[in-house]
GROMACS .gro file of C-alpha atoms in nm:
model
  369
    1MET     CA    1   8.546  13.092  17.662
    2ALA     CA    2   8.294  13.075  17.950
    3ASN     CA    3   7.920  13.116  17.914
    4GLN     CA    4   7.792  13.427  18.085
    5SER     CA    5   7.439  13.267  18.102
    6SER     CA    6   7.335  12.912  18.226
    7ARG     CA    7   7.029  12.882  17.998
    8TYR     CA    8   7.242  12.673  17.742
    9PRO     CA    9   7.373  12.339  17.832
   10ILE     CA   10   7.748  12.444  17.748
   11LEU     CA   11   7.897  12.638  18.016
   12CYS     CA   12   8.253  12.677  17.865
   13ALA     CA   13   8.425  12.561  17.555
   14SER     CA   14   8.783  12.587  17.444
   15PHE     CA   15   9.013  12.460  17.170
   16ASN     CA   16   9.362  12.351  17.248
   17GLN     CA   17   9.656  12.528  17.102
   18ASP     CA   18   9.666  12.357  16.781
   19ASN     CA   19   9.295  12.310  16.757
   20SER     CA   20   9.337  11.945  16.724
   21GLY     CA   21   9.101  11.877  17.040
   22PHE     CA   22   8.847  12.084  17.272
   23ALA     CA   23   8.701  12.061  17.594
   24ILE     CA   24   8.346  12.159  17.694
   25SER     CA   25   8.182  12.183  18.033
   26THR     CA   26   7.822  12.128  18.126
   27LYS     CA   27   7.639  12.126  18.470
   28ASP     CA   28   7.740  11.770  18.511
   29GLY     CA   29   8.129  11.766  18.428
   30PHE     CA   30   8.373  11.807  18.131
   31LYS     CA   31   8.455  11.638  17.812
   32ILE     CA   32   8.754  11.621  17.608
   33ILE     CA   33   8.690  11.565  17.233
   34ASP     CA   34   8.903  11.492  16.922
   35SER     CA   35   8.838  11.778  16.660
   36ASN     CA   36   8.925  11.553  16.384
   37THR     CA   37   8.708  11.254  16.452
   38GLY     CA   38   8.453  11.379  16.711
   39ARG     CA   39   8.576  11.087  16.952
   40LEU     CA   40   8.535  11.134  17.322
   41CYS     CA   41   8.893  11.132  17.467
   42TYR     CA   42   8.796  11.205  17.830
   43ASP     CA   43   8.477  11.234  18.040
   44ARG     CA   44   8.466  11.340  18.417
   45ALA     CA   45   8.120  11.398  18.574
   46VAL     CA   46   8.210  11.560  18.889
   47GLY     CA   47   8.002  11.882  18.865
   48ALA     CA   48   7.990  12.224  18.670
   49PHE     CA   49   8.313  12.384  18.567
   50ILE     CA   50   8.339  12.737  18.419
   51ILE     CA   51   8.701  12.694  18.281
   52VAL     CA   52   8.867  12.386  18.114
   53GLU     CA   53   9.212  12.463  17.922
   54MET     CA   54   9.412  12.199  17.756
   55LEU     CA   55   9.778  12.185  17.687
   56TYR     CA   56   9.808  12.065  17.349
   57SER     CA   57   9.696  11.692  17.353
   58SER     CA   58   9.872  11.624  17.680
   59SER     CA   59   9.717  11.483  17.996
   60LEU     CA   60   9.737  11.822  18.164
   61LEU     CA   61   9.432  12.036  18.225
   62ALA     CA   62   9.371  12.365  18.391
   63ILE     CA   63   9.014  12.355  18.539
   64VAL     CA   64   8.804  12.591  18.764
   65GLY     CA   65   8.491  12.514  18.924
   66ALA     CA   66   8.167  12.693  18.875
   67GLY     CA   67   8.109  12.723  19.263
   68GLU     CA   68   7.796  12.519  19.290
   69GLN     CA   69   7.973  12.297  19.555
   70PRO     CA   70   8.263  12.390  19.806
   71SER     CA   71   8.504  12.175  19.641
   72LEU     CA   72   8.459  12.348  19.299
   73SER     CA   73   8.518  12.710  19.419
   74PRO     CA   74   8.565  12.959  19.128
   75ARG     CA   75   8.866  13.100  19.322
   76ARG     CA   76   9.064  12.768  19.289
   77LEU     CA   77   9.264  12.664  19.001
   78CYS     CA   78   9.337  12.284  18.966
   79LEU     CA   79   9.602  12.140  18.740
   80PHE     CA   80   9.459  11.823  18.672
   81ASN     CA   81   9.601  11.493  18.511
   82THR     CA   82   9.377  11.304  18.305
   83THR     CA   83   9.587  10.989  18.283
   84THR     CA   84   9.576  10.939  18.686
   85GLY     CA   85   9.243  11.109  18.726
   86ALA     CA   86   9.409  11.333  19.013
   87PRO     CA   87   9.510  11.678  19.084
   88LEU     CA   88   9.869  11.756  19.045
   89ARG     CA   89   9.849  12.103  19.217
   90GLU     CA   90   9.582  12.347  19.334
   91MET     CA   91   9.608  12.711  19.360
   92THR     CA   92   9.352  12.949  19.541
   93PHE     CA   93   9.307  13.321  19.468
   94LEU     CA   94   9.146  13.603  19.661
   95THR     CA   95   8.877  13.647  19.391
   96SER     CA   96   8.708  13.445  19.108
   97ILE     CA   97   8.933  13.339  18.831
   98LEU     CA   98   8.782  13.450  18.496
   99ALA     CA   99   9.044  13.304  18.245
  100VAL     CA  100   9.340  13.074  18.216
  101ARG     CA  101   9.592  13.041  17.941
  102LEU     CA  102   9.888  12.835  17.922
  103ASN     CA  103  10.169  12.678  17.713
  104ARG     CA  104  10.479  12.469  17.777
  105LYS     CA  105  10.675  12.755  17.951
  106ARG     CA  106  10.403  12.998  18.109
  107LEU     CA  107  10.074  12.984  18.290
  108VAL     CA  108   9.856  13.294  18.290
  109VAL     CA  109   9.564  13.342  18.537
  110VAL     CA  110   9.341  13.619  18.477
  111LEU     CA  111   9.136  13.788  18.771
  112GLN     CA  112   8.896  14.094  18.760
  113GLU     CA  113   9.185  14.335  18.838
  114LYS     CA  114   9.518  14.133  18.835
  115THR     CA  115   9.660  13.892  18.608
  116TYR     CA  116   9.933  13.637  18.728
  117ILE     CA  117  10.214  13.485  18.528
  118TYR     CA  118  10.363  13.169  18.643
  119ASP     CA  119  10.648  12.924  18.510
  120SER     CA  120  10.452  12.640  18.385
  121ASN     CA  121  10.700  12.373  18.518
  122SER     CA  122  10.784  12.502  18.871
  123LEU     CA  123  10.475  12.709  18.918
  124SER     CA  124  10.677  12.986  19.049
  125MET     CA  125  10.514  13.343  19.025
  126LEU     CA  126  10.694  13.536  18.775
  127ASP     CA  127  10.501  13.876  18.750
  128THR     CA  128  10.190  14.021  18.836
  129ILE     CA  129  10.002  14.271  18.614
  130ASP     CA  130   9.752  14.535  18.763
  131THR     CA  131   9.465  14.577  18.509
  132VAL     CA  132   9.156  14.786  18.456
  133PRO     CA  133   8.848  14.603  18.590
  134ASN     CA  134   8.806  14.318  18.342
  135LEU     CA  135   8.471  14.181  18.439
  136LYS     CA  136   8.451  13.924  18.153
  137GLY     CA  137   8.814  13.808  18.182
  138LEU     CA  138   8.887  13.919  17.830
  139CYS     CA  139   9.217  13.816  17.718
  140ALA     CA  140   9.427  13.672  17.423
  141PHE     CA  141   9.741  13.444  17.433
  142SER     CA  142   9.971  13.335  17.143
  143PRO     CA  143  10.125  12.995  17.261
  144SER     CA  144  10.436  13.012  17.025
  145LEU     CA  145  10.745  13.039  17.249
  146GLU     CA  146  10.913  13.266  16.982
  147GLY     CA  147  10.636  13.516  16.986
  148CYS     CA  148  10.451  13.452  17.322
  149PHE     CA  149  10.218  13.760  17.388
  150LEU     CA  150   9.927  13.813  17.615
  151ALA     CA  151   9.666  14.062  17.543
  152LEU     CA  152   9.452  14.236  17.805
  153PRO     CA  153   9.220  14.546  17.805
  154ALA     CA  154   9.389  14.870  17.874
  155SER     CA  155   9.077  15.094  17.937
  156THR     CA  156   8.709  15.062  18.022
  157ALA     CA  157   8.639  15.373  17.823
  158LYS     CA  158   8.762  15.283  17.510
  159GLY     CA  159   8.899  14.985  17.308
  160ALA     CA  160   9.256  14.998  17.395
  161VAL     CA  161   9.453  14.682  17.426
  162LEU     CA  162   9.769  14.627  17.631
  163VAL     CA  163  10.006  14.360  17.482
  164TYR     CA  164  10.246  14.180  17.714
  165ASN     CA  165  10.558  13.970  17.641
  166VAL     CA  166  10.508  13.682  17.861
  167MET     CA  167  10.849  13.532  17.787
  168GLU     CA  168  11.057  13.855  17.861
  169LEU     CA  169  10.809  13.959  18.130
  170GLN     CA  170  10.771  14.306  18.003
  171LEU     CA  171  10.524  14.548  17.841
  172HIS     CA  172  10.547  14.533  17.461
  173CYS     CA  173  10.298  14.795  17.358
  174GLU     CA  174   9.947  14.946  17.397
  175ILE     CA  175   9.728  14.965  17.103
  176ASP     CA  176   9.416  15.207  17.082
  177ALA     CA  177   9.205  14.992  16.849
  178HIS     CA  178   8.862  15.132  16.882
  179ARG     CA  179   8.648  15.413  17.023
  180SER     CA  180   8.427  15.170  17.219
  181PRO     CA  181   8.530  14.916  17.477
  182LEU     CA  182   8.664  14.592  17.367
  183ALA     CA  183   8.448  14.293  17.331
  184ALA     CA  184   8.683  14.028  17.167
  185ILE     CA  185   9.051  13.987  17.137
  186ALA     CA  186   9.259  13.727  16.930
  187LEU     CA  187   9.637  13.685  16.883
  188SER     CA  188   9.761  13.479  16.571
  189SER     CA  189   9.931  13.161  16.707
  190ASN     CA  190  10.266  13.299  16.613
  191GLY     CA  191  10.212  13.631  16.793
  192LYS     CA  192  10.270  13.845  16.488
  193TYR     CA  193   9.905  13.976  16.464
  194ILE     CA  194   9.629  14.083  16.695
  195ALA     CA  195   9.255  14.114  16.606
  196THR     CA  196   9.004  14.329  16.818
  197ALA     CA  197   8.629  14.405  16.805
  198SER     CA  198   8.457  14.666  17.035
  199GLU     CA  199   8.127  14.645  17.182
  200GLN     CA  200   7.955  14.788  16.864
  201GLY     CA  201   8.070  14.494  16.677
  202THR     CA  202   8.068  14.659  16.328
  203ILE     CA  203   8.439  14.679  16.264
  204ILE     CA  204   8.719  14.430  16.305
  205ARG     CA  205   9.048  14.562  16.309
  206VAL     CA  206   9.403  14.382  16.270
  207HIS     CA  207   9.727  14.514  16.410
  208LEU     CA  208  10.084  14.402  16.360
  209VAL     CA  209  10.214  14.356  16.711
  210SER     CA  210  10.595  14.402  16.648
  211LYS     CA  211  10.519  14.767  16.532
  212ALA     CA  212  10.167  14.823  16.706
  213THR     CA  213  10.051  14.956  16.357
  214LYS     CA  214   9.711  14.898  16.203
  215SER     CA  215   9.736  14.652  15.906
  216TYR     CA  216   9.344  14.594  15.824
  217SER     CA  217   8.998  14.711  15.899
  218PHE     CA  218   8.701  14.483  15.822
  219ARG     CA  219   8.342  14.596  15.827
  220ARG     CA  220   8.142  14.314  15.969
  221GLY     CA  221   7.812  14.493  15.911
  222THR     CA  222   7.637  14.828  15.983
  223CYS     CA  223   7.415  14.710  16.266
  224PRO     CA  224   7.566  14.643  16.609
  225SER     CA  225   7.624  14.303  16.710
  226THR     CA  226   7.811  14.137  16.976
  227ILE     CA  227   8.134  13.951  16.871
  228PHE     CA  228   8.153  13.635  17.064
  229SER     CA  229   8.485  13.496  16.916
  230LEU     CA  230   8.771  13.594  16.688
  231SER     CA  231   9.040  13.335  16.566
  232PHE     CA  232   9.337  13.338  16.303
  233ALA     CA  233   9.413  13.067  16.071
  234PRO     CA  234   9.718  12.862  16.158
  235SER     CA  235  10.017  13.018  15.982
  236LEU     CA  236  10.395  13.077  16.023
  237GLN     CA  237  10.355  13.421  15.851
  238LEU     CA  238  10.033  13.636  15.781
  239PRO     CA  239   9.738  13.406  15.855
  240ASP     CA  240   9.525  13.359  15.520
  241ILE     CA  241   9.187  13.418  15.688
  242LEU     CA  242   9.033  13.556  16.021
  243VAL     CA  243   8.702  13.404  16.148
  244ALA     CA  244   8.433  13.568  16.366
  245THR     CA  245   8.108  13.464  16.527
  246SER     CA  246   7.840  13.708  16.663
  247SER     CA  247   7.510  13.727  16.830
  248SER     CA  248   7.337  13.753  16.498
  249GLY     CA  249   7.389  13.376  16.447
  250SER     CA  250   7.644  13.434  16.155
  251VAL     CA  251   7.987  13.317  16.105
  252HIS     CA  252   8.215  13.588  15.925
  253ILE     CA  253   8.541  13.524  15.733
  254PHE     CA  254   8.772  13.788  15.639
  255SER     CA  255   9.040  13.701  15.370
  256LEU     CA  256   9.353  13.871  15.464
  257GLY     CA  257   9.562  13.758  15.168
  258PHE     CA  258   9.290  13.862  14.922
  259GLU     CA  259   9.251  14.190  15.089
  260THR     CA  260   9.621  14.264  15.033
  261ASN     CA  261   9.572  14.216  14.647
  262GLN     CA  262   9.247  14.442  14.669
  263ARG     CA  263   9.468  14.725  14.805
  264THR     CA  264   9.684  14.713  14.498
  265LYS     CA  265   9.380  14.732  14.268
  266MET     CA  266   9.191  14.996  14.472
  267SER     CA  267   9.496  15.222  14.463
  268GLY     CA  268   9.465  15.251  14.117
  269SER     CA  269   9.103  15.370  14.098
  270PHE     CA  270   8.956  15.710  14.151
  271LEU     CA  271   8.796  15.623  14.488
  272GLY     CA  272   9.125  15.475  14.583
  273SER     CA  273   9.307  15.785  14.514
  274ILE     CA  274   9.102  16.009  14.741
  275LEU     CA  275   9.041  15.768  15.023
  276PRO     CA  276   9.289  15.635  15.287
  277TYR     CA  277   9.334  15.250  15.317
  278SER     CA  278   9.159  15.255  15.658
  279VAL     CA  279   8.833  15.390  15.499
  280ASN     CA  280   8.874  15.163  15.171
  281ASP     CA  281   8.905  14.864  15.396
  282ALA     CA  282   8.591  14.937  15.598
  283LEU     CA  283   8.382  15.007  15.271
  284ASP     CA  284   8.505  14.731  15.041
  285PRO     CA  285   8.302  14.414  15.127
  286ALA     CA  286   8.495  14.201  14.864
  287HIS     CA  287   8.714  14.016  15.127
  288HIS     CA  288   8.419  13.955  15.372
  289HIS     CA  289   8.240  13.623  15.330
  290VAL     CA  290   7.926  13.542  15.555
  291LEU     CA  291   7.737  13.220  15.656
  292HIS     CA  292   7.411  13.338  15.773
  293ASN     CA  293   7.201  13.153  16.053
  294ALA     CA  294   7.480  12.894  16.129
  295VAL     CA  295   7.339  12.903  16.489
  296SER     CA  296   7.026  13.067  16.634
  297ALA     CA  297   7.035  13.443  16.690
  298GLY     CA  298   7.170  13.503  17.034
  299VAL     CA  299   7.317  13.171  17.096
  300ARG     CA  300   7.688  13.212  17.199
  301SER     CA  301   7.916  13.036  16.979
  302TYR     CA  302   8.296  12.994  16.913
  303ALA     CA  303   8.472  12.927  16.576
  304VAL     CA  304   8.827  12.835  16.489
  305VAL     CA  305   8.999  12.771  16.168
  306ARG     CA  306   9.154  12.417  16.184
  307LYS     CA  307   9.335  12.402  15.855
  308VAL     CA  308   9.399  12.612  15.530
  309ASP     CA  309   9.494  12.443  15.208
  310LYS     CA  310   9.597  12.639  14.893
  311VAL     CA  311   9.558  12.485  14.554
  312ALA     CA  312   9.807  12.629  14.286
  313ASP     CA  313   9.694  12.704  13.925
  314SER     CA  314   9.841  12.445  13.699
  315SER     CA  315   9.944  12.706  13.435
  316SER     CA  316  10.090  12.945  13.659
  317SER     CA  317  10.242  13.004  14.007
  318GLU     CA  318   9.955  13.188  14.150
  319ILE     CA  319   9.711  13.035  14.409
  320ALA     CA  320   9.382  12.929  14.231
  321SER     CA  321   9.186  12.859  14.542
  322CYS     CA  322   9.191  12.844  14.919
  323ARG     CA  323   9.021  12.569  15.113
  324ALA     CA  324   8.963  12.592  15.505
  325ILE     CA  325   8.809  12.369  15.758
  326ILE     CA  326   8.613  12.576  16.008
  327SER     CA  327   8.508  12.411  16.362
  328LEU     CA  328   8.210  12.575  16.555
  329ILE     CA  329   8.085  12.508  16.894
  330ALA     CA  330   7.745  12.643  16.963
  331TYR     CA  331   7.653  12.684  17.343
  332ASN     CA  332   7.307  12.538  17.290
  333GLY     CA  333   7.509  12.191  17.251
  334TYR     CA  334   7.610  12.138  16.897
  335PHE     CA  335   7.932  12.098  16.716
  336GLN     CA  336   7.958  12.207  16.331
  337GLU     CA  337   8.249  12.162  16.077
  338TYR     CA  338   8.233  12.348  15.751
  339THR     CA  339   8.453  12.334  15.446
  340PHE     CA  340   8.506  12.710  15.318
  341THR     CA  341   8.638  12.752  14.969
  342LEU     CA  342   8.751  13.069  14.807
  343ASN     CA  343   8.865  13.085  14.451
  344SER     CA  344   9.066  13.341  14.261
  345GLN     CA  345   8.747  13.535  14.142
  346ASN     CA  346   8.677  13.588  14.504
  347GLU     CA  347   8.369  13.339  14.490
  348SER     CA  348   8.306  13.148  14.812
  349THR     CA  349   8.124  12.833  14.908
  350TRP     CA  350   8.047  12.683  15.236
  351SER     CA  351   7.981  12.305  15.305
  352LEU     CA  352   7.849  12.167  15.631
  353GLU     CA  353   8.048  11.827  15.653
  354ARG     CA  354   7.947  11.720  15.986
  355GLU     CA  355   7.720  11.820  16.299
  356PHE     CA  356   7.663  11.645  16.625
  357ASN     CA  357   7.531  11.682  16.980
  358LEU     CA  358   7.816  11.750  17.224
  359VAL     CA  359   7.596  11.665  17.532
  360ALA     CA  360   7.519  11.328  17.363
  361VAL     CA  361   7.880  11.238  17.289
  362ILE     CA  362   7.927  10.935  17.552
  363SER     CA  363   8.151  10.684  17.374
  364GLY     CA  364   8.394  10.600  17.078
  365ASN     CA  365   8.261  10.837  16.807
  366ALA     CA  366   7.999  11.115  16.788
  367GLU     CA  367   7.677  11.053  16.624
  368THR     CA  368   7.659  11.284  16.316
  369SER     CA  369   7.345  11.408  16.184
   0.00000   0.00000   0.00000
């Protein structure tokens, strides 16, 4: 996720495919940091980069310069080896590179009006997708080889999203998710679900990719807000939660599992009998949990769910509580990690476990405040 404004020290931030590590870039260079410990794994001070993407915890990085010097052109993609400190391959494009995604089989390069699909190993081009003007390089990618999908905006007038099967190299579906243009997209790691937010930022929708059908609608708030990031919890089936950050400075968690139970309860009520699920979901705040003022309003932020643990009730087989680890990067230069706990009564708590200055991470361990 690249910063559209240079007034903050972080130019771009991205977690790897399993959220075990993340990369940040500043005007001086980029850093790779371990998510679990805050330990600096790699640091290279050679200038500003707008894209730094990891391949899990391997030595391979996909990096794109910010253009502040000729050797760091925003049109040049460098596949970089952190072990040798040398480029493996460089690829130059006609226009600026806006986003890069990769897994062990595919490399995706997003330009303003074209997206290229490559074989990650041979780097042979497999396909080219012509897209609507995508000025922000908006995209989502599921790294699972069994459900490897790429999502791109399908319209500049409304919130339609194109879902492309990257392994089979064919269009899977197109989903009309919102009336306004898209602002954020996320695919679950297994490729089964896609979450979207429009430029209004009031409603978050989740669709089942296989059938292109809407599964959930969540109301973030009534006032418009820019959604900076969306991220599902890791899961082999239905993710338990979805996390979002917005320009209000809040972190939002939507409980997908709890929301499913609420549908059963709501259907038996008078209101549930006369309103469709799509309206119920938007009106019912029970599955929405907010941490206010996590960062200053207007500061771009990026949050992921790194881990989810479920605790069973000792007297029954039902889940008594859900505990999630939320990691957040604020572009003003700070990393935060929260423990989010939700019990069976839908009562939630947030606990800040650690916070440190990303720019100041220079050796072995981060300085925690």
